[in-house]
Structure formats: C-alpha cells, structure tokens
PDB file of C-alpha atoms in Angstrom:
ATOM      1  CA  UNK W   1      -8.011   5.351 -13.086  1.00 72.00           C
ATOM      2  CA  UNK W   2      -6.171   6.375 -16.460  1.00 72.00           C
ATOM      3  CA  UNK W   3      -7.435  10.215 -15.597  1.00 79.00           C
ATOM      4  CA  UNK W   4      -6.084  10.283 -11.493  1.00 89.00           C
ATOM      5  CA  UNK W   5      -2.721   8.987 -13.040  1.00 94.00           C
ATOM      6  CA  UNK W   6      -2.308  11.797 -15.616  1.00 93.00           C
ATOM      7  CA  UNK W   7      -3.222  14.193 -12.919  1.00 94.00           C
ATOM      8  CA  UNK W   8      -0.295  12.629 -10.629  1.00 95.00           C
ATOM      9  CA  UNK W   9       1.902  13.242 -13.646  1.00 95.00           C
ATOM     10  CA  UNK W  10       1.063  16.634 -14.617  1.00 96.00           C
ATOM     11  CA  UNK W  11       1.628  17.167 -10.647  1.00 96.00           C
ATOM     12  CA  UNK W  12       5.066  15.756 -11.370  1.00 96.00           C
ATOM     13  CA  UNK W  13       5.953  17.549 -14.002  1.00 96.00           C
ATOM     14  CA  UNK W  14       4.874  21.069 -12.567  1.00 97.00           C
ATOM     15  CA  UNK W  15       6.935  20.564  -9.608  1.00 97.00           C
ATOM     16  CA  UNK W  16       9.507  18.561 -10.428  1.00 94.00           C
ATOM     17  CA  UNK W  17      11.516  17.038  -7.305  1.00 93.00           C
ATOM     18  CA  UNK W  18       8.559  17.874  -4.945  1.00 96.00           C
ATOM     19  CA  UNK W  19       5.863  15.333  -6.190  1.00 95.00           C
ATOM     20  CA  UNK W  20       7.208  12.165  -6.380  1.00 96.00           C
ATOM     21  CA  UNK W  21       4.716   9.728  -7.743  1.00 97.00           C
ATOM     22  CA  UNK W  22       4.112   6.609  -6.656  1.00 97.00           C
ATOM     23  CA  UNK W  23       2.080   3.764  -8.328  1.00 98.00           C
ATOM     24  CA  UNK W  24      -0.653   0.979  -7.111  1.00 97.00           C
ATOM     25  CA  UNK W  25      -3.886  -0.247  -6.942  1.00 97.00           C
ATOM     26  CA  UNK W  26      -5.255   1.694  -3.648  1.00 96.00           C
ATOM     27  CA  UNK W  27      -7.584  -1.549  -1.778  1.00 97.00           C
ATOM     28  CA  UNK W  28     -10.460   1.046  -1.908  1.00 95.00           C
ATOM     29  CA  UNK W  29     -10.483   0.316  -5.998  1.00 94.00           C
ATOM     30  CA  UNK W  30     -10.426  -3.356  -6.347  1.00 96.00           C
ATOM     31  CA  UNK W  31     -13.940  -4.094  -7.558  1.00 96.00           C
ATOM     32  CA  UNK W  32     -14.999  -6.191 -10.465  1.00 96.00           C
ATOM     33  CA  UNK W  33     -12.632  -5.024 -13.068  1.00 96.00           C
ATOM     34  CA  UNK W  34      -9.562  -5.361 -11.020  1.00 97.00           C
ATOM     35  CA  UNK W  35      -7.704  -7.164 -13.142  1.00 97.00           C
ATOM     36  CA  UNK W  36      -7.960  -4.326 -16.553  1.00 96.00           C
ATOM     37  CA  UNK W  37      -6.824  -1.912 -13.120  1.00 96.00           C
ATOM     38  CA  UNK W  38      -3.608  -3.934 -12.331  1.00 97.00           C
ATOM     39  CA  UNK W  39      -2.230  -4.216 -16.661  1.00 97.00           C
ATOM     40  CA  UNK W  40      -2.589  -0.320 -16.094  1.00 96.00           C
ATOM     41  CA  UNK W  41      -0.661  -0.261 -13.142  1.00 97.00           C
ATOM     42  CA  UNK W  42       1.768  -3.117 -14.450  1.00 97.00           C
ATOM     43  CA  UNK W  43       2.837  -1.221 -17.559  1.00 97.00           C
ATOM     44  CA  UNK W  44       3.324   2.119 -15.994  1.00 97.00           C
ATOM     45  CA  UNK W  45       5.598   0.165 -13.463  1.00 97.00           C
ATOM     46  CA  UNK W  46       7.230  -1.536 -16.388  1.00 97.00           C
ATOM     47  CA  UNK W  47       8.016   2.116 -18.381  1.00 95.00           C
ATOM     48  CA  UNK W  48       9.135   4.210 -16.032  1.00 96.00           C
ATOM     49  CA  UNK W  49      10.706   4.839 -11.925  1.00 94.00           C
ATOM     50  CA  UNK W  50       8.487   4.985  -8.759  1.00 97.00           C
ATOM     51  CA  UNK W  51       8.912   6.585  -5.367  1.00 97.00           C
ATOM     52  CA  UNK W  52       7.029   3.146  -3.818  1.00 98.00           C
ATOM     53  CA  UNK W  53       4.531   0.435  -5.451  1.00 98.00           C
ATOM     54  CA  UNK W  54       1.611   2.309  -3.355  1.00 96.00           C
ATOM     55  CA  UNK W  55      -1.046   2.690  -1.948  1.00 96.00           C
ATOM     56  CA  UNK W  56      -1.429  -0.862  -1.776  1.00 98.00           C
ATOM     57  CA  UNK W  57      -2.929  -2.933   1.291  1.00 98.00           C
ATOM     58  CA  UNK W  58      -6.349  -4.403   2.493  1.00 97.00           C
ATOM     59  CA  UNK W  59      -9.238  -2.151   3.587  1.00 96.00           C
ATOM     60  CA  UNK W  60     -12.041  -3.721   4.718  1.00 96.00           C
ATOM     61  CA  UNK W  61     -13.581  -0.906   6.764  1.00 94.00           C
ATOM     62  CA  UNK W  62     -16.299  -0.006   4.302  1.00 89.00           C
ATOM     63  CA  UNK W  63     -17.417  -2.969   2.055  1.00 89.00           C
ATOM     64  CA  UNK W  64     -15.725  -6.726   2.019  1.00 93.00           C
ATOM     65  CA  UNK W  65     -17.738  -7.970  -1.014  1.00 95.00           C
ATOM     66  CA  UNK W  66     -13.976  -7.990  -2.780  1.00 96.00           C
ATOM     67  CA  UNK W  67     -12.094  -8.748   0.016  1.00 96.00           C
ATOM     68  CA  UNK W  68     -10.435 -11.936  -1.719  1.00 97.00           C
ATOM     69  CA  UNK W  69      -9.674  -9.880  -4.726  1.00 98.00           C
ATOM     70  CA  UNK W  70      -8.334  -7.117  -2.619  1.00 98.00           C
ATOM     71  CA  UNK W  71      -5.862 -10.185  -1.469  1.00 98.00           C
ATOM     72  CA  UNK W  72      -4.876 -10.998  -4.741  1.00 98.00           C
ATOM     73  CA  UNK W  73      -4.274  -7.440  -5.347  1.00 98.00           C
ATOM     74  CA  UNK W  74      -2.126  -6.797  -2.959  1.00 98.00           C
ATOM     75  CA  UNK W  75       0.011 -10.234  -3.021  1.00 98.00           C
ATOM     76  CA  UNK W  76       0.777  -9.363  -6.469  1.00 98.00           C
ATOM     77  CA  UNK W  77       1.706  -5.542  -6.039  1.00 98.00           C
ATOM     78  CA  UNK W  78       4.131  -7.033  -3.170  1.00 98.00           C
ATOM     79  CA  UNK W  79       5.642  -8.993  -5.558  1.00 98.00           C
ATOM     80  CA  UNK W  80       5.840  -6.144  -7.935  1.00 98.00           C
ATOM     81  CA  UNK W  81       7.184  -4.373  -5.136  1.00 98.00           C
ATOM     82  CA  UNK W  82      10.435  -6.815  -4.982  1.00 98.00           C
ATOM     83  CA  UNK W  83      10.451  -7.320  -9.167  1.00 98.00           C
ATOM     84  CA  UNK W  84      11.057  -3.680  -9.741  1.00 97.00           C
ATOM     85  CA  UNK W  85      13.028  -2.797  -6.155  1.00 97.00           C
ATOM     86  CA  UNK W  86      10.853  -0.625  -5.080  1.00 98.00           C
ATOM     87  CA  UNK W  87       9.496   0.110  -1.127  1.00 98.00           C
ATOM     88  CA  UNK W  88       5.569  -0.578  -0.826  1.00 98.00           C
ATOM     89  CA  UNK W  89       3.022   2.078   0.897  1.00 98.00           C
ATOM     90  CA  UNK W  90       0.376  -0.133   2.808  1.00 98.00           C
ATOM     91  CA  UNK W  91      -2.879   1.028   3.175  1.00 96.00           C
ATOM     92  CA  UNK W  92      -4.847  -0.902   5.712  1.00 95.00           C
ATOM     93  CA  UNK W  93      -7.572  -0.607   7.612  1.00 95.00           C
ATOM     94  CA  UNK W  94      -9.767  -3.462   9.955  1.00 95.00           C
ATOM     95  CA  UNK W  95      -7.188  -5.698   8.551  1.00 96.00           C
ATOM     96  CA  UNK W  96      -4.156  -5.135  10.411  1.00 96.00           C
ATOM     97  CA  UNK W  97      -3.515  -8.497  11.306  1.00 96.00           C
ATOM     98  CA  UNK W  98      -4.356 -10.284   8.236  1.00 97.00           C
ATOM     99  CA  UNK W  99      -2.517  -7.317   6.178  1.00 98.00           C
ATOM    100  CA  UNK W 100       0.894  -8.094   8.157  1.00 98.00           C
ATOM    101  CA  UNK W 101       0.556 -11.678   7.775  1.00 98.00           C
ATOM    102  CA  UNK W 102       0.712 -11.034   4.297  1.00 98.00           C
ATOM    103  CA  UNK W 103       3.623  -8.903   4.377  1.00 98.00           C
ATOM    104  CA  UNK W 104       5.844 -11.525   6.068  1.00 98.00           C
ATOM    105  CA  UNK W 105       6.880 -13.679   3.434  1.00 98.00           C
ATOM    106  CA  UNK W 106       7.083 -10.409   1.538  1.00 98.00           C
ATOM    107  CA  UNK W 107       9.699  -8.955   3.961  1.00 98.00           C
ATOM    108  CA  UNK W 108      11.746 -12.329   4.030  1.00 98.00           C
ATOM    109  CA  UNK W 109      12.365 -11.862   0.420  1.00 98.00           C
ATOM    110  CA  UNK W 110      13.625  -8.123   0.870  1.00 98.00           C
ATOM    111  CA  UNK W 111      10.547  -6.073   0.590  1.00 98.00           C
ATOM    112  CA  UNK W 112      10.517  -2.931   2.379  1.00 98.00           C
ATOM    113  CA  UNK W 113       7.976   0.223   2.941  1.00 98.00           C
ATOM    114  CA  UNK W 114       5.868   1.713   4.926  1.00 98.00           C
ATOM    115  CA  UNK W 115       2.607   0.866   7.158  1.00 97.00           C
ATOM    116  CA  UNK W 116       0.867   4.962   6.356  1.00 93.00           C
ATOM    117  CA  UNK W 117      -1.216   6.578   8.906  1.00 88.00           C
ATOM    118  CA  UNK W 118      -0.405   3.321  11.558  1.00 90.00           C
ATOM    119  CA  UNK W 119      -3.425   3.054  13.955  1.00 86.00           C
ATOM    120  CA  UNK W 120      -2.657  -0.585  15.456  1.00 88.00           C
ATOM    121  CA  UNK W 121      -1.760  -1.369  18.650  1.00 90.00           C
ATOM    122  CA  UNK W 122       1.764  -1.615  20.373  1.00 91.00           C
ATOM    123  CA  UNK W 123       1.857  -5.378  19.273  1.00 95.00           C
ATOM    124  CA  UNK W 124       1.453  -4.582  15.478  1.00 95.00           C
ATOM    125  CA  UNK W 125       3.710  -1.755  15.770  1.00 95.00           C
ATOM    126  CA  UNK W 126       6.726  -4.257  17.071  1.00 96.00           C
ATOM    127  CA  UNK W 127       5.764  -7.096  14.334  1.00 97.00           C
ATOM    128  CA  UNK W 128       6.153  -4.267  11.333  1.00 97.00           C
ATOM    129  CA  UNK W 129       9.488  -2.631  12.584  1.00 97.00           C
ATOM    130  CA  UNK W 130      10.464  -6.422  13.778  1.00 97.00           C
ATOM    131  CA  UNK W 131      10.092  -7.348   9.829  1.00 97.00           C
ATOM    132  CA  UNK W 132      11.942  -3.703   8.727  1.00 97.00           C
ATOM    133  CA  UNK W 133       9.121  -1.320   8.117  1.00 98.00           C
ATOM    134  CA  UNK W 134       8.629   1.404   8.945  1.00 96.00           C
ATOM    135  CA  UNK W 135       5.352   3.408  10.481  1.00 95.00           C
ATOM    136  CA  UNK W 136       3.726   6.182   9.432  1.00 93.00           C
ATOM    137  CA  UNK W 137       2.285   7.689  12.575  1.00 86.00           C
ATOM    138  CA  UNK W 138      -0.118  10.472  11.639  1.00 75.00           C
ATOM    139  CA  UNK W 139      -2.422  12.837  13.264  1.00 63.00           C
ATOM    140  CA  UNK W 140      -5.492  11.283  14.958  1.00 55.00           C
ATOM    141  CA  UNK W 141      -4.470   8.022  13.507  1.00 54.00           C
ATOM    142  CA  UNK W 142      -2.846   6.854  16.443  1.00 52.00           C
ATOM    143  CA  UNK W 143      -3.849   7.038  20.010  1.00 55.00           C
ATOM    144  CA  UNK W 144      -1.654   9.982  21.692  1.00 55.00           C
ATOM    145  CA  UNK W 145      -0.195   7.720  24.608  1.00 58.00           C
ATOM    146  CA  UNK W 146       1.093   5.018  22.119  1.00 58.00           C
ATOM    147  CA  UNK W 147       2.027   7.760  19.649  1.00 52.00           C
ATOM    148  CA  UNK W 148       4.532   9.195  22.310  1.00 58.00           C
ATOM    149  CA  UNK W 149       6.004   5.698  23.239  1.00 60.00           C
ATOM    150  CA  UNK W 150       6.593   4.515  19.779  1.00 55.00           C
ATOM    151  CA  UNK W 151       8.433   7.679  18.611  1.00 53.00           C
ATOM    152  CA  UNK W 152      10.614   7.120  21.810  1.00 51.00           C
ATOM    153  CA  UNK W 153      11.218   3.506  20.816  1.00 55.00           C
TER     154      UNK W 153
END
C-alpha cells in the first residue's frame, strides 16, 4: 500500500495540477490486515488535502470472505469523508443496493461524491442523484440505451 501511494505522489508532483490524488481503502484491499491499511490511510488524510476520500465502496464480485470488513471499511471512510469535507469515489460492484443503502445516512449528513463507472439500473441511477451524487457513466459500464436516457435526464 505504502509503495502505490508514493507512486500517486511522485505522479503529483511531476505534473502538478493534472494528477490530483485522492485517498482510500479501494474494497478490492480489505483483507485481514485492514485495519494497519486504514491508520495509513487515516494519517495521510489527517496531513495533507484530497481531491475525494476514494476509491472506497463494496465489491463483492470476486471474493466475499471480507465482505463485513469491507462494510466497516467503507462506513468509516464515509465518515472520514464528512470529518475532513471531502466528496467520496464509490467503487461498487454486485453490491449496488446494499452499497447505496449505506450511503444514505451518509448523504443526510452532507456527504457528497461520485458512484464511478455506474452500471445499475435506471432505479439506482434515480436513488444516487435523488440523495445528490453524481454518476460516473463510463464506457461499456453502462448499457447504451440507459446510457443515452440518463445523460438526457
């Protein structure tokens, strides 16, 4: 983890106002040690600014042997999200659901962000821009027909 976020820096630093950094706990990452993973993330939050507390979310699409820690995860990066006033990046995948009944109580505090590469369904799409985020809507991540209707919305 320590050696991806000096390479996000150093991409900072060689183009300065073009890579923006952002800083989470991606779901992908939550295993065992989860907990040494979020101090890391904590005190970079706590010494410097952020584009977004990100990538952050539930992903359940390859393995769900930490999906309760990947909840725990991402409940307290929320929170992190609204301590340090910064927009989230959700990452979620075969969770969509679940992942935006987390958000709510999230988004009645304030919290704002972004649902990346959005590939749920119309109903999703009006419960996350009914709560103020905003989609990403990316390539083959969303199904061409909905794609055109939501960017008309």
């Amino acid at each position: 983890f320590p050696v991806t976020i000096n390479a996000m820096m150093d991409m900072e630093t060689k183009y300065p106002g073009i890579c923006i950094p952002m800083m989470g706990l991606h779901p992908c990452y939550v295993k065992e040690n989860y907990q040494e993973e979020l101090a890391i993330v904590e005190e970079w939050l706590a010494k410097r600014k952020f584009a977004a507390t990100g990538e952050i979310g539930l992903d359940y699409y390859w393995d769900k042997t930490f999906e309760k820690e990947q909840q725990l995860v991402f409940e307290k990066q929320m929170q992190w999200g609204l301590d340090y006033d910064l927009p989230i990046n959700i990452h979620t995948r075969n969770a969509m659901g679940e992942t935006i009944e987390m958000v709510k109580p999230f988004a009645k505090k304030g919290l704002k962000g972004i649902f990346h590469c959005f590939s749920g369904s119309k109903e999703s799409a009006e419960q996350i821009t009914s709560m103020g985020f905003l989609l990403g809507l990316g390539g083959s991540s969303v199904d061409q027909s909905l794609k055109g209707e939501l960017i008309l919305q």
